[in-house]
Amino acid sequence: MKSMRVHSLFALFLIGILPILFFTWEIVNTYNTTAFEQRQSALLSQGSSLANLLLSSGYFTDSSSEEANTELYRVTGIYEGRILVIDSNLNILKDTYGIEDGNIIISEDVIKCLRGTSSIYQNKQDNYIEMTVPITHNTTKEIMGVLLMNFSTKNIHTITTMLYQKASVLFLTTAILIFVYAFFYSGVFTKPFISLKKAIGHLTEGYMDEEVTVGGFYEVKQISNSLNQMLLRIKNLESSRQEFVSNVSHELKTPLTSVKVLADSLLMQENVPSELYREFLVDIAEEIERENKIINDLLSLVKLDKTASDMNITSIKINELLELVLKRLRPIAKKNNIELIYESFRPVIAEVDEVKLSLALSNLIENAIKYNVEDGWVRVSLNADHKYFYVKVSDSGIGIPEEAQDFIFDRFYRVDKTRSRESGGTGLGLSITKNAVHMHRGAIKVYSKENEGTTFTVRVPINYIA
Ligand code: ADP
């Protein structure tokens, strides 16, 4: 019953059938009411002209007037009815059925009519109209008697019934036609959805290389286009996942290969002097340390790939956070003879995840120190407006070639592999930074010129947007 086809079938059917039902019912009903009204007014005028005739023919003194009686029978003949002529003493002077002649009538309606209130009833069940018409003297206005008229309305009933029968046949025929039409069109409406379902089923079975091509309605085409876009995104994600896995394996294997080479070369020689053992073991320890760093960076990256619900948001003084990061990095800067400058334009309090933001900013500052020139400088500045705070990390370093700037945020990408490796880089730092900034709904940009220096700007909303 939840089926779209069943629903649209019923909707179309009802939309088609209800107006027809309403109109046929309304037409037959209007005929019936109008016919009754017309019959009533015709009878009333017949009644009043009969009353005039009875008066003029002196019927109340002599009820044998041929002219009046002929007219009485003519009217009852035409309209299939019965007329009683009653005088003011309730004597029945004439009954066109010839049953009650000379009798006295005790009828509430007749008495009321003699007092001036005539009545009229329509009985649609038994198909008759009954009415009382006063016979009023032209000059004295005295009510001389009453005409009690009862007429059949069977012919109106017969025509109404016939109209109802014809309407029913018409209604049934159209109902069948509309049902067939609704059945056909509900199928046309739902067909593209069934095709879409089939296409999705095909994708789920693993045939991801095939495009979804469902025609028909514009909206369905749009769904199918969106589906294809989603498919493309999934494919891209899958290929970047595969690339990532292969890069990870490669990066993790490199230090292990070095360790193996170092160990093997020691094992292959005999009587190796202990200084050489020591030297090689120092190298082996370095490689292990490097392996450790790659694993740690990978773990940070995996953590940052999770959803926003993993954010631990608190209100933090960003000035203090930056000072802490700089304090940790100052020894490294000093070792490389790099001047570390910090500028703060205003105190900033913002809703951030302290650990993730520290990691992001410290990666940027560490890079600025690592990829710097001798006796260079690194300038870190903090500013804010009513919506965002901005951290700018500039350096006097080696810069990033323009063609490489699009890739530096990719995982494992390094402009100069040897230099990065020498300074303990893994190629994951900027991906970690970018992910952390994006999780804060922020943005990161790079401006750099080779051999002149680099500037990274980070913009983060002061109030966290979930
Ligand atoms: P790495 O661990 O190699 O530093 P990152 O992801 O942090 O990896 O950086 C990617 C690459 O971008 C680096 O290898 C380096 O070539 C380049 N890079 C990053 N920051 C700077 C900078 N401040 N100046 C020059 N080059 C940079």
CSV table of C-alpha atoms and ligand atoms in Angstrom, one decimal:
chain,number,residue,atom,x,y,z
A,1,MET,CA,0.0,0.0,0.0
A,2,LYS,CA,3.0,2.3,0.4
A,3,SER,CA,3.8,1.8,-3.3
A,4,MET,CA,4.1,4.9,-5.3
A,5,ARG,CA,2.3,3.2,-8.2
A,6,VAL,CA,-0.8,2.3,-6.0
A,7,HIS,CA,-0.9,5.9,-4.6
A,8,SER,CA,-0.6,7.6,-8.0
A,9,LEU,CA,-3.2,5.2,-9.4
A,10,PHE,CA,-5.7,6.1,-6.7
A,11,ALA,CA,-4.8,9.8,-6.9
A,12,LEU,CA,-5.3,9.9,-10.7
A,13,PHE,CA,-8.5,7.8,-10.5
A,14,LEU,CA,-10.1,10.0,-7.8
A,15,ILE,CA,-9.1,13.2,-9.6
A,16,GLY,CA,-10.8,11.9,-12.8
A,17,ILE,CA,-13.9,10.4,-11.2
A,18,LEU,CA,-14.9,12.8,-8.4
A,19,PRO,CA,-15.8,15.8,-10.7
A,20,ILE,CA,-17.8,13.5,-13.0
A,21,LEU,CA,-19.7,12.0,-10.0
A,22,PHE,CA,-20.4,15.5,-8.6
A,23,PHE,CA,-21.6,17.0,-11.9
A,24,THR,CA,-23.9,14.2,-12.9
A,25,TRP,CA,-25.4,14.2,-9.4
A,26,GLU,CA,-25.8,18.0,-9.5
A,27,ILE,CA,-27.4,18.0,-13.0
A,28,VAL,CA,-30.0,15.3,-12.1
A,29,ASN,CA,-30.8,17.0,-8.8
A,30,THR,CA,-31.2,20.4,-10.5
A,31,TYR,CA,-33.6,18.9,-13.0
A,32,ASN,CA,-35.7,17.3,-10.3
A,33,THR,CA,-36.0,20.5,-8.2
A,34,THR,CA,-36.8,22.7,-11.2
A,35,ALA,CA,-39.4,20.3,-12.6
A,36,PHE,CA,-41.1,20.3,-9.2
A,37,GLU,CA,-41.1,24.1,-9.0
A,38,GLN,CA,-42.5,24.4,-12.5
A,39,ARG,CA,-45.2,21.9,-11.8
A,40,GLN,CA,-46.1,23.7,-8.6
A,41,SER,CA,-46.4,27.1,-10.2
A,42,ALA,CA,-48.4,25.6,-13.1
A,43,LEU,CA,-50.8,24.0,-10.6
A,44,LEU,CA,-51.2,27.2,-8.6
A,45,SER,CA,-52.2,29.2,-11.7
A,46,GLN,CA,-54.6,26.5,-12.7
A,47,GLY,CA,-56.0,26.6,-9.2
A,48,SER,CA,-56.6,30.3,-9.2
A,49,SER,CA,-58.2,30.3,-12.7
A,50,LEU,CA,-60.4,27.4,-11.6
A,51,ALA,CA,-61.4,29.5,-8.5
A,52,ASN,CA,-62.4,32.4,-10.7
A,53,LEU,CA,-64.4,30.2,-13.0
A,54,LEU,CA,-66.2,28.6,-10.0
A,55,LEU,CA,-67.1,32.0,-8.6
A,56,SER,CA,-68.3,33.4,-12.0
A,57,SER,CA,-70.4,30.3,-12.7
A,58,GLY,CA,-72.1,30.6,-9.3
A,59,TYR,CA,-70.9,27.2,-8.3
A,60,PHE,CA,-71.6,27.7,-4.6
A,61,THR,CA,-75.3,28.1,-5.3
A,62,ASP,CA,-75.5,25.5,-8.1
A,63,SER,CA,-72.7,23.0,-8.4
A,64,SER,CA,-74.0,21.5,-11.6
A,65,SER,CA,-72.5,24.2,-13.8
A,66,GLU,CA,-71.3,22.2,-16.9
A,67,GLU,CA,-68.6,24.7,-17.8
A,68,ALA,CA,-67.0,24.6,-14.4
A,69,ASN,CA,-67.3,20.8,-14.1
A,70,THR,CA,-65.8,20.2,-17.5
A,71,GLU,CA,-62.9,22.5,-16.6
A,72,LEU,CA,-62.4,20.7,-13.3
A,73,TYR,CA,-62.2,17.3,-15.1
A,74,ARG,CA,-59.9,18.8,-17.8
A,75,VAL,CA,-57.4,20.0,-15.3
A,76,THR,CA,-57.4,16.7,-13.3
A,77,GLY,CA,-57.1,14.8,-16.6
A,78,ILE,CA,-54.1,16.8,-17.8
A,79,TYR,CA,-52.2,16.7,-14.4
A,80,GLU,CA,-53.3,13.3,-13.2
A,81,GLY,CA,-55.0,14.4,-10.0
A,82,ARG,CA,-58.0,14.9,-7.9
A,83,ILE,CA,-59.8,18.2,-7.0
A,84,LEU,CA,-62.3,18.7,-4.2
A,85,VAL,CA,-64.4,21.8,-4.2
A,86,ILE,CA,-65.3,22.7,-0.6
A,87,ASP,CA,-67.6,25.5,0.6
A,88,SER,CA,-67.1,27.6,3.7
A,89,ASN,CA,-69.2,25.1,5.8
A,90,LEU,CA,-66.7,22.3,4.9
A,91,ASN,CA,-69.3,20.6,2.6
A,92,ILE,CA,-67.7,18.9,-0.4
A,93,LEU,CA,-69.5,20.3,-3.4
A,94,LYS,CA,-67.5,18.3,-5.9
A,95,ASP,CA,-65.0,15.4,-5.8
A,96,THR,CA,-63.6,14.7,-9.3
A,97,TYR,CA,-63.2,11.1,-8.2
A,98,GLY,CA,-66.9,11.1,-7.4
A,99,ILE,CA,-66.4,9.4,-4.0
A,100,GLU,CA,-66.9,12.2,-1.4
A,101,ASP,CA,-69.6,14.3,-3.1
A,102,GLY,CA,-71.9,15.7,-0.4
A,103,ASN,CA,-69.8,14.7,2.5
A,104,ILE,CA,-68.2,17.0,5.1
A,105,ILE,CA,-64.4,17.2,5.3
A,106,ILE,CA,-62.6,17.7,8.5
A,107,SER,CA,-59.1,18.8,7.4
A,108,GLU,CA,-56.7,21.1,9.2
A,109,ASP,CA,-55.3,22.5,5.9
A,110,VAL,CA,-58.8,23.2,4.6
A,111,ILE,CA,-59.8,25.1,7.8
A,112,LYS,CA,-56.6,27.0,7.7
A,113,CYS,CA,-57.2,28.0,4.1
A,114,LEU,CA,-60.7,29.2,4.9
A,115,ARG,CA,-59.0,31.4,7.5
A,116,GLY,CA,-56.6,32.8,4.9
A,117,THR,CA,-53.5,30.5,5.0
A,118,SER,CA,-53.2,28.3,2.0
A,119,SER,CA,-50.8,25.3,2.1
A,120,ILE,CA,-48.7,23.4,-0.4
A,121,TYR,CA,-46.8,20.1,0.2
A,122,GLN,CA,-44.4,18.2,-2.1
A,123,ASN,CA,-44.1,14.5,-1.3
A,124,LYS,CA,-41.2,13.3,-3.3
A,125,GLN,CA,-41.4,9.8,-1.8
A,126,ASP,CA,-45.0,9.1,-2.8
A,127,ASN,CA,-44.8,11.4,-5.8
A,128,TYR,CA,-47.6,13.9,-5.3
A,129,ILE,CA,-48.2,17.6,-4.7
A,130,GLU,CA,-51.0,18.6,-2.4
A,131,MET,CA,-52.3,22.2,-2.1
A,132,THR,CA,-55.2,24.2,-0.9
A,133,VAL,CA,-56.3,27.2,-3.0
A,134,PRO,CA,-58.8,29.8,-1.5
A,135,ILE,CA,-61.8,30.8,-3.6
A,136,THR,CA,-62.1,34.5,-2.7
A,137,HIS,CA,-64.9,36.8,-3.7
A,138,ASN,CA,-63.7,39.5,-6.1
A,139,THR,CA,-65.3,42.4,-4.4
A,140,THR,CA,-66.1,41.4,-0.8
A,141,LYS,CA,-62.8,39.5,-0.5
A,142,GLU,CA,-64.7,36.9,1.5
A,143,ILE,CA,-63.3,33.3,1.3
A,144,MET,CA,-66.3,31.4,-0.2
A,145,GLY,CA,-64.6,28.0,-0.3
A,146,VAL,CA,-61.5,26.0,-0.9
A,147,LEU,CA,-60.0,24.0,-3.7
A,148,LEU,CA,-58.2,20.9,-2.3
A,149,MET,CA,-56.0,19.7,-5.1
A,150,ASN,CA,-53.8,16.6,-5.1
A,151,PHE,CA,-51.7,15.9,-8.2
A,152,SER,CA,-49.3,13.1,-9.1
A,153,THR,CA,-45.7,13.9,-9.9
A,154,LYS,CA,-44.9,10.3,-11.1
A,155,ASN,CA,-43.7,11.6,-14.6
A,156,ILE,CA,-41.1,13.8,-12.9
A,157,HIS,CA,-40.0,10.8,-10.9
A,158,THR,CA,-39.8,8.6,-14.0
A,159,ILE,CA,-37.7,11.2,-15.9
A,160,THR,CA,-35.4,11.6,-12.8
A,161,THR,CA,-35.0,7.8,-12.5
A,162,MET,CA,-34.2,7.6,-16.2
A,163,LEU,CA,-31.6,10.4,-15.9
A,164,TYR,CA,-30.0,8.6,-12.9
A,165,GLN,CA,-29.8,5.4,-14.9
A,166,LYS,CA,-28.2,7.1,-17.9
A,167,ALA,CA,-25.8,9.0,-15.6
A,168,SER,CA,-24.8,5.7,-13.9
A,169,VAL,CA,-24.0,4.1,-17.2
A,170,LEU,CA,-22.0,7.2,-18.2
A,171,PHE,CA,-20.3,7.2,-14.9
A,172,LEU,CA,-19.4,3.5,-15.0
A,173,THR,CA,-18.0,3.8,-18.5
A,174,THR,CA,-15.9,6.8,-17.7
A,175,ALA,CA,-14.8,5.2,-14.4
A,176,ILE,CA,-13.5,2.2,-16.4
A,177,LEU,CA,-11.8,4.5,-18.9
A,178,ILE,CA,-10.2,6.6,-16.2
A,179,PHE,CA,-9.0,3.5,-14.3
A,180,VAL,CA,-7.3,2.2,-17.5
A,181,TYR,CA,-5.8,5.6,-18.1
A,182,ALA,CA,-4.7,5.9,-14.4
A,183,PHE,CA,-3.2,2.4,-14.4
A,184,PHE,CA,-1.2,3.2,-17.6
A,185,TYR,CA,0.1,6.6,-16.4
A,186,SER,CA,0.9,5.4,-12.8
A,187,GLY,CA,3.1,2.8,-14.6
A,188,VAL,CA,4.7,5.5,-16.7
A,189,PHE,CA,5.4,7.6,-13.6
A,190,THR,CA,6.9,4.8,-11.6
A,191,LYS,CA,8.9,3.1,-14.4
A,192,PRO,CA,11.9,5.4,-14.2
A,193,PHE,CA,12.1,4.8,-10.4
A,194,ILE,CA,12.1,1.1,-11.0
A,195,SER,CA,14.9,1.5,-13.5
A,196,LEU,CA,16.8,3.6,-11.1
A,197,LYS,CA,16.4,1.0,-8.4
A,198,LYS,CA,17.7,-1.7,-10.8
A,199,ALA,CA,20.7,0.5,-11.8
A,200,ILE,CA,21.5,1.1,-8.1
A,201,GLY,CA,21.2,-2.7,-7.5
A,202,HIS,CA,23.7,-3.2,-10.3
A,203,LEU,CA,26.1,-0.8,-8.7
A,204,THR,CA,25.7,-2.5,-5.3
A,205,GLU,CA,26.6,-5.8,-7.0
A,206,GLY,CA,29.9,-4.3,-7.8
A,207,TYR,CA,29.6,-3.0,-11.4
A,208,MET,CA,30.9,0.4,-10.4
A,209,ASP,CA,32.4,1.2,-13.8
A,210,GLU,CA,29.0,1.5,-15.5
A,211,GLU,CA,27.3,4.9,-15.6
A,212,VAL,CA,23.7,5.1,-14.5
A,213,THR,CA,21.6,6.1,-17.5
A,214,VAL,CA,18.0,6.4,-16.6
A,215,GLY,CA,15.8,8.5,-19.0
A,216,GLY,CA,12.3,9.7,-18.7
A,217,PHE,CA,11.4,12.6,-16.5
A,218,TYR,CA,13.7,15.6,-15.9
A,219,GLU,CA,13.8,15.0,-12.1
A,220,VAL,CA,14.8,11.4,-12.6
A,221,LYS,CA,17.5,12.4,-15.0
A,222,GLN,CA,18.8,14.8,-12.3
A,223,ILE,CA,18.8,12.0,-9.7
A,224,SER,CA,20.7,9.8,-12.1
A,225,ASN,CA,23.2,12.6,-12.8
A,226,SER,CA,23.7,13.2,-9.1
A,227,LEU,CA,24.2,9.4,-8.7
A,228,ASN,CA,26.9,9.5,-11.3
A,229,GLN,CA,28.6,12.4,-9.6
A,230,MET,CA,28.5,10.5,-6.3
A,231,LEU,CA,29.9,7.4,-8.1
A,232,LEU,CA,32.7,9.4,-9.5
A,233,ARG,CA,33.5,10.7,-6.0
A,234,ILE,CA,33.4,7.2,-4.6
A,235,LYS,CA,35.8,6.1,-7.4
A,236,ASN,CA,38.1,9.0,-6.7
A,237,LEU,CA,38.1,8.2,-3.0
A,238,GLU,CA,38.7,4.6,-3.6
A,239,SER,CA,41.7,5.3,-5.9
A,240,SER,CA,43.1,7.9,-3.4
A,241,ARG,CA,42.7,5.3,-0.7
A,242,GLN,CA,44.6,2.8,-2.8
A,243,GLU,CA,47.3,5.3,-3.5
A,244,PHE,CA,47.5,6.2,0.2
A,245,VAL,CA,47.9,2.5,1.1
A,246,SER,CA,50.6,2.0,-1.4
A,247,ASN,CA,52.4,5.2,-0.3
A,248,VAL,CA,52.1,4.2,3.3
A,249,SER,CA,53.6,0.7,2.6
A,250,HIS,CA,56.4,2.3,0.6
A,251,GLU,CA,57.2,4.9,3.3
A,252,LEU,CA,57.1,2.3,6.0
A,253,LYS,CA,59.3,-0.1,4.0
A,254,THR,CA,62.1,2.5,3.3
A,255,PRO,CA,63.5,2.7,6.9
A,256,LEU,CA,63.1,-1.1,7.2
A,257,THR,CA,65.1,-1.6,4.0
A,258,SER,CA,67.8,0.7,5.3
A,259,VAL,CA,67.9,-1.2,8.6
A,260,LYS,CA,68.1,-4.5,6.7
A,261,VAL,CA,70.9,-3.2,4.5
A,262,LEU,CA,72.9,-1.9,7.5
A,263,ALA,CA,72.4,-5.1,9.4
A,264,ASP,CA,73.3,-7.3,6.4
A,265,SER,CA,76.5,-5.4,5.6
A,266,LEU,CA,77.6,-5.9,9.2
A,267,LEU,CA,76.7,-9.6,9.1
A,268,MET,CA,78.5,-10.2,5.8
A,269,GLN,CA,81.8,-8.9,7.1
A,270,GLU,CA,84.0,-10.8,9.6
A,271,ASN,CA,86.0,-9.3,12.4
A,272,VAL,CA,84.1,-6.0,12.1
A,273,PRO,CA,85.7,-3.4,14.4
A,274,SER,CA,83.5,-2.3,17.3
A,275,GLU,CA,83.5,1.4,16.1
A,276,LEU,CA,81.9,0.3,12.8
A,277,TYR,CA,79.3,-1.7,14.8
A,278,ARG,CA,78.6,1.4,16.8
A,279,GLU,CA,78.4,3.7,13.7
A,280,PHE,CA,76.0,1.3,12.0
A,281,LEU,CA,73.9,0.8,15.1
A,282,VAL,CA,73.5,4.6,15.4
A,283,ASP,CA,72.2,4.6,11.8
A,284,ILE,CA,69.9,1.7,12.6
A,285,ALA,CA,68.5,3.6,15.6
A,286,GLU,CA,67.9,6.7,13.4
A,287,GLU,CA,66.0,4.6,10.9
A,288,ILE,CA,63.9,3.1,13.7
A,289,GLU,CA,63.2,6.6,15.0
A,290,ARG,CA,62.1,7.7,11.6
A,291,GLU,CA,59.8,4.7,11.3
A,292,ASN,CA,58.4,5.7,14.6
A,293,LYS,CA,57.8,9.3,13.4
A,294,ILE,CA,56.0,8.1,10.3
A,295,ILE,CA,53.7,5.9,12.3
A,296,ASN,CA,52.9,8.7,14.8
A,297,ASP,CA,52.1,11.1,12.0
A,298,LEU,CA,49.9,8.5,10.3
A,299,LEU,CA,48.0,8.0,13.6
A,300,SER,CA,47.5,11.8,13.9
A,301,LEU,CA,46.2,11.9,10.3
A,302,VAL,CA,43.8,8.9,10.9
A,303,LYS,CA,42.5,10.6,14.0
A,304,LEU,CA,41.8,13.8,12.0
A,305,ASP,CA,40.0,11.9,9.3
A,306,LYS,CA,37.2,11.1,11.8
A,307,THR,CA,34.0,13.1,12.0
A,308,ALA,CA,33.4,16.4,13.7
A,309,SER,CA,31.9,14.7,16.7
A,310,ASP,CA,35.5,13.9,17.8
A,311,MET,CA,36.2,17.6,18.3
A,312,ASN,CA,36.9,18.5,21.9
A,313,ILE,CA,35.9,22.2,21.7
A,314,THR,CA,36.7,24.6,24.6
A,315,SER,CA,37.2,28.4,24.8
A,316,ILE,CA,41.0,28.9,24.6
A,317,LYS,CA,43.2,32.0,24.7
A,318,ILE,CA,44.8,31.7,21.3
A,319,ASN,CA,47.7,34.1,22.3
A,320,GLU,CA,48.7,31.7,25.1
A,321,LEU,CA,48.4,28.6,22.8
A,322,LEU,CA,50.7,30.2,20.3
A,323,GLU,CA,53.2,31.2,23.0
A,324,LEU,CA,53.3,27.6,24.2
A,325,VAL,CA,53.9,26.3,20.7
A,326,LEU,CA,56.7,28.8,20.1
A,327,LYS,CA,58.3,27.9,23.4
A,328,ARG,CA,58.5,24.3,22.4
A,329,LEU,CA,60.0,25.1,19.0
A,330,ARG,CA,62.4,27.8,20.2
A,331,PRO,CA,65.3,25.3,20.9
A,332,ILE,CA,65.0,23.9,17.3
A,333,ALA,CA,65.1,27.5,15.9
A,334,LYS,CA,68.0,28.3,18.1
A,335,LYS,CA,69.9,25.2,16.9
A,336,ASN,CA,69.4,26.4,13.3
A,337,ASN,CA,70.2,30.0,14.2
A,338,ILE,CA,66.8,31.2,13.1
A,339,GLU,CA,65.2,34.2,14.7
A,340,LEU,CA,61.6,33.5,15.9
A,341,ILE,CA,59.4,36.6,16.1
A,342,TYR,CA,55.9,36.7,17.6
A,343,GLU,CA,53.5,39.5,17.0
A,344,SER,CA,50.0,39.7,18.6
A,345,PHE,CA,47.7,42.5,17.6
A,346,ARG,CA,45.0,41.7,20.2
A,347,PRO,CA,44.0,39.1,22.7
A,348,VAL,CA,41.9,36.4,21.1
A,349,ILE,CA,39.6,33.9,22.8
A,350,ALA,CA,38.1,31.3,20.5
A,351,GLU,CA,36.3,28.0,20.6
A,352,VAL,CA,38.8,25.4,19.3
A,353,ASP,CA,40.1,21.9,19.8
A,354,GLU,CA,43.3,22.8,21.6
A,355,VAL,CA,45.3,19.7,20.7
A,356,LYS,CA,44.4,19.7,17.0
A,357,LEU,CA,45.0,23.4,16.6
A,358,SER,CA,48.4,23.2,18.4
A,359,LEU,CA,49.4,20.4,16.1
A,360,ALA,CA,48.3,22.3,13.0
A,361,LEU,CA,50.1,25.5,14.0
A,362,SER,CA,53.2,23.8,15.2
A,363,ASN,CA,53.6,21.9,11.9
A,364,LEU,CA,53.5,25.2,10.0
A,365,ILE,CA,56.1,26.9,12.3
A,366,GLU,CA,58.3,23.8,12.4
A,367,ASN,CA,58.3,23.8,8.5
A,368,ALA,CA,59.2,27.5,8.5
A,369,ILE,CA,62.2,26.7,10.6
A,370,LYS,CA,63.1,23.5,8.7
A,371,TYR,CA,62.9,25.0,5.2
A,372,ASN,CA,64.8,28.2,6.1
A,373,VAL,CA,68.2,29.6,5.2
A,374,GLU,CA,71.1,30.1,7.5
A,375,ASP,CA,70.5,33.0,9.9
A,376,GLY,CA,67.0,33.4,8.6
A,377,TRP,CA,63.8,34.5,10.5
A,378,VAL,CA,60.3,33.2,11.1
A,379,ARG,CA,57.5,35.6,11.9
A,380,VAL,CA,54.3,34.4,13.5
A,381,SER,CA,51.4,36.9,13.9
A,382,LEU,CA,47.9,36.7,15.4
A,383,ASN,CA,45.1,39.0,14.5
A,384,ALA,CA,41.2,38.9,14.6
A,385,ASP,CA,38.0,40.5,13.5
A,386,HIS,CA,34.5,39.9,14.9
A,387,LYS,CA,34.2,36.6,13.1
A,388,TYR,CA,37.6,35.0,12.6
A,389,PHE,CA,41.1,34.9,14.0
A,390,TYR,CA,44.1,34.8,11.6
A,391,VAL,CA,47.5,33.2,12.2
A,392,LYS,CA,50.2,34.1,9.7
A,393,VAL,CA,53.5,32.2,9.6
A,394,SER,CA,56.1,33.8,7.3
A,395,ASP,CA,59.7,32.8,6.8
A,396,SER,CA,62.8,33.9,4.9
A,397,GLY,CA,63.3,30.3,3.7
A,398,ILE,CA,63.9,28.5,0.4
A,399,GLY,CA,60.3,29.0,-0.8
A,400,ILE,CA,58.1,26.5,-2.7
A,401,PRO,CA,58.2,26.4,-6.5
A,402,GLU,CA,54.9,27.5,-8.0
A,403,GLU,CA,54.2,24.2,-9.7
A,404,ALA,CA,54.5,22.4,-6.4
A,405,GLN,CA,52.2,24.7,-4.4
A,406,ASP,CA,49.1,22.8,-5.5
A,407,PHE,CA,50.4,19.5,-4.1
A,408,ILE,CA,52.1,20.4,-0.8
A,409,PHE,CA,48.9,19.6,1.2
A,410,ASP,CA,48.8,16.0,-0.3
A,411,ARG,CA,49.8,13.2,1.8
A,412,PHE,CA,53.5,12.2,1.5
A,413,TYR,CA,54.2,15.0,-1.0
A,414,ARG,CA,57.6,16.6,-0.6
A,415,VAL,CA,59.3,19.1,-2.9
A,416,ASP,CA,62.8,18.0,-2.1
A,417,LYS,CA,62.7,14.4,-0.7
A,418,THR,CA,66.3,14.5,0.6
A,419,ARG,CA,66.0,17.8,2.4
A,420,SER,CA,62.7,16.7,4.0
A,421,ARG,CA,64.2,13.4,5.0
A,422,GLU,CA,67.3,15.0,6.5
A,423,SER,CA,65.2,17.3,8.6
A,424,GLY,CA,63.0,14.4,9.8
A,425,GLY,CA,60.0,15.2,7.5
A,426,THR,CA,57.5,12.6,6.6
A,427,GLY,CA,55.4,14.5,4.0
A,428,LEU,CA,52.4,14.3,6.2
A,429,GLY,CA,52.7,17.5,8.2
A,430,LEU,CA,50.8,19.8,5.9
A,431,SER,CA,48.0,17.2,5.3
A,432,ILE,CA,47.6,17.0,9.1
A,433,THR,CA,47.5,20.9,9.3
A,434,LYS,CA,45.0,21.2,6.5
A,435,ASN,CA,42.7,18.5,8.0
A,436,ALA,CA,42.8,20.1,11.4
A,437,VAL,CA,42.0,23.6,10.0
A,438,HIS,CA,39.1,22.2,8.0
A,439,MET,CA,37.7,20.5,11.0
A,440,HIS,CA,37.5,23.9,12.6
A,441,ARG,CA,35.6,25.1,9.4
A,442,GLY,CA,38.6,27.2,8.7
A,443,ALA,CA,40.8,27.9,5.6
A,444,ILE,CA,44.5,27.7,4.9
A,445,LYS,CA,46.4,29.5,2.1
A,446,VAL,CA,50.0,29.6,0.9
A,447,TYR,CA,52.0,32.4,-0.7
A,448,SER,CA,55.5,31.6,-1.7
A,449,LYS,CA,58.3,32.6,-3.9
A,450,GLU,CA,61.3,30.4,-4.5
A,451,ASN,CA,64.5,31.5,-2.7
A,452,GLU,CA,62.6,34.4,-1.1
A,453,GLY,CA,60.3,32.8,1.5
A,454,THR,CA,56.9,31.4,2.3
A,455,THR,CA,53.8,32.7,4.1
A,456,PHE,CA,51.0,30.4,5.3
A,457,THR,CA,47.8,32.1,6.5
A,458,VAL,CA,45.2,30.3,8.6
A,459,ARG,CA,41.7,31.6,9.2
A,460,VAL,CA,39.5,30.0,11.8
A,461,PRO,CA,36.0,31.0,13.1
A,462,ILE,CA,36.1,32.4,16.6
A,463,ASN,CA,32.8,30.6,17.4
A,464,TYR,CA,32.9,26.9,16.5
A,465,ILE,CA,30.4,26.0,13.8
A,466,ALA,CA,29.3,22.4,14.4
B,1,ADP,P1,57.4,17.4,5.5
B,1,ADP,O1,57.3,16.3,6.6
B,1,ADP,O2,58.2,16.9,4.4
B,1,ADP,O3,57.8,18.7,6.0
B,1,ADP,P2,54.9,18.6,4.9
B,1,ADP,O4,53.7,18.0,4.6
B,1,ADP,O5,55.0,19.4,6.2
B,1,ADP,O6,56.0,17.5,4.9
B,1,ADP,O7,55.4,19.6,3.8
B,1,ADP,C1,55.3,19.1,2.5
B,1,ADP,C2,56.4,19.8,1.6
B,1,ADP,O8,56.1,21.2,1.4
B,1,ADP,C3,57.7,19.7,2.3
B,1,ADP,O9,58.4,18.6,2.0
B,1,ADP,C4,58.5,21.0,1.7
B,1,ADP,O10,59.0,20.6,0.5
B,1,ADP,C5,57.3,21.9,1.4
B,1,ADP,N1,57.2,23.0,2.5
B,1,ADP,C6,56.4,23.0,3.5
B,1,ADP,N2,56.5,24.1,4.2
B,1,ADP,C7,57.5,24.8,3.6
B,1,ADP,C8,58.1,26.1,3.9
B,1,ADP,N3,57.8,26.9,4.9
B,1,ADP,N4,59.0,26.6,3.0
B,1,ADP,C9,59.4,25.8,2.0
B,1,ADP,N5,58.9,24.6,1.7
B,1,ADP,C10,57.9,24.1,2.5
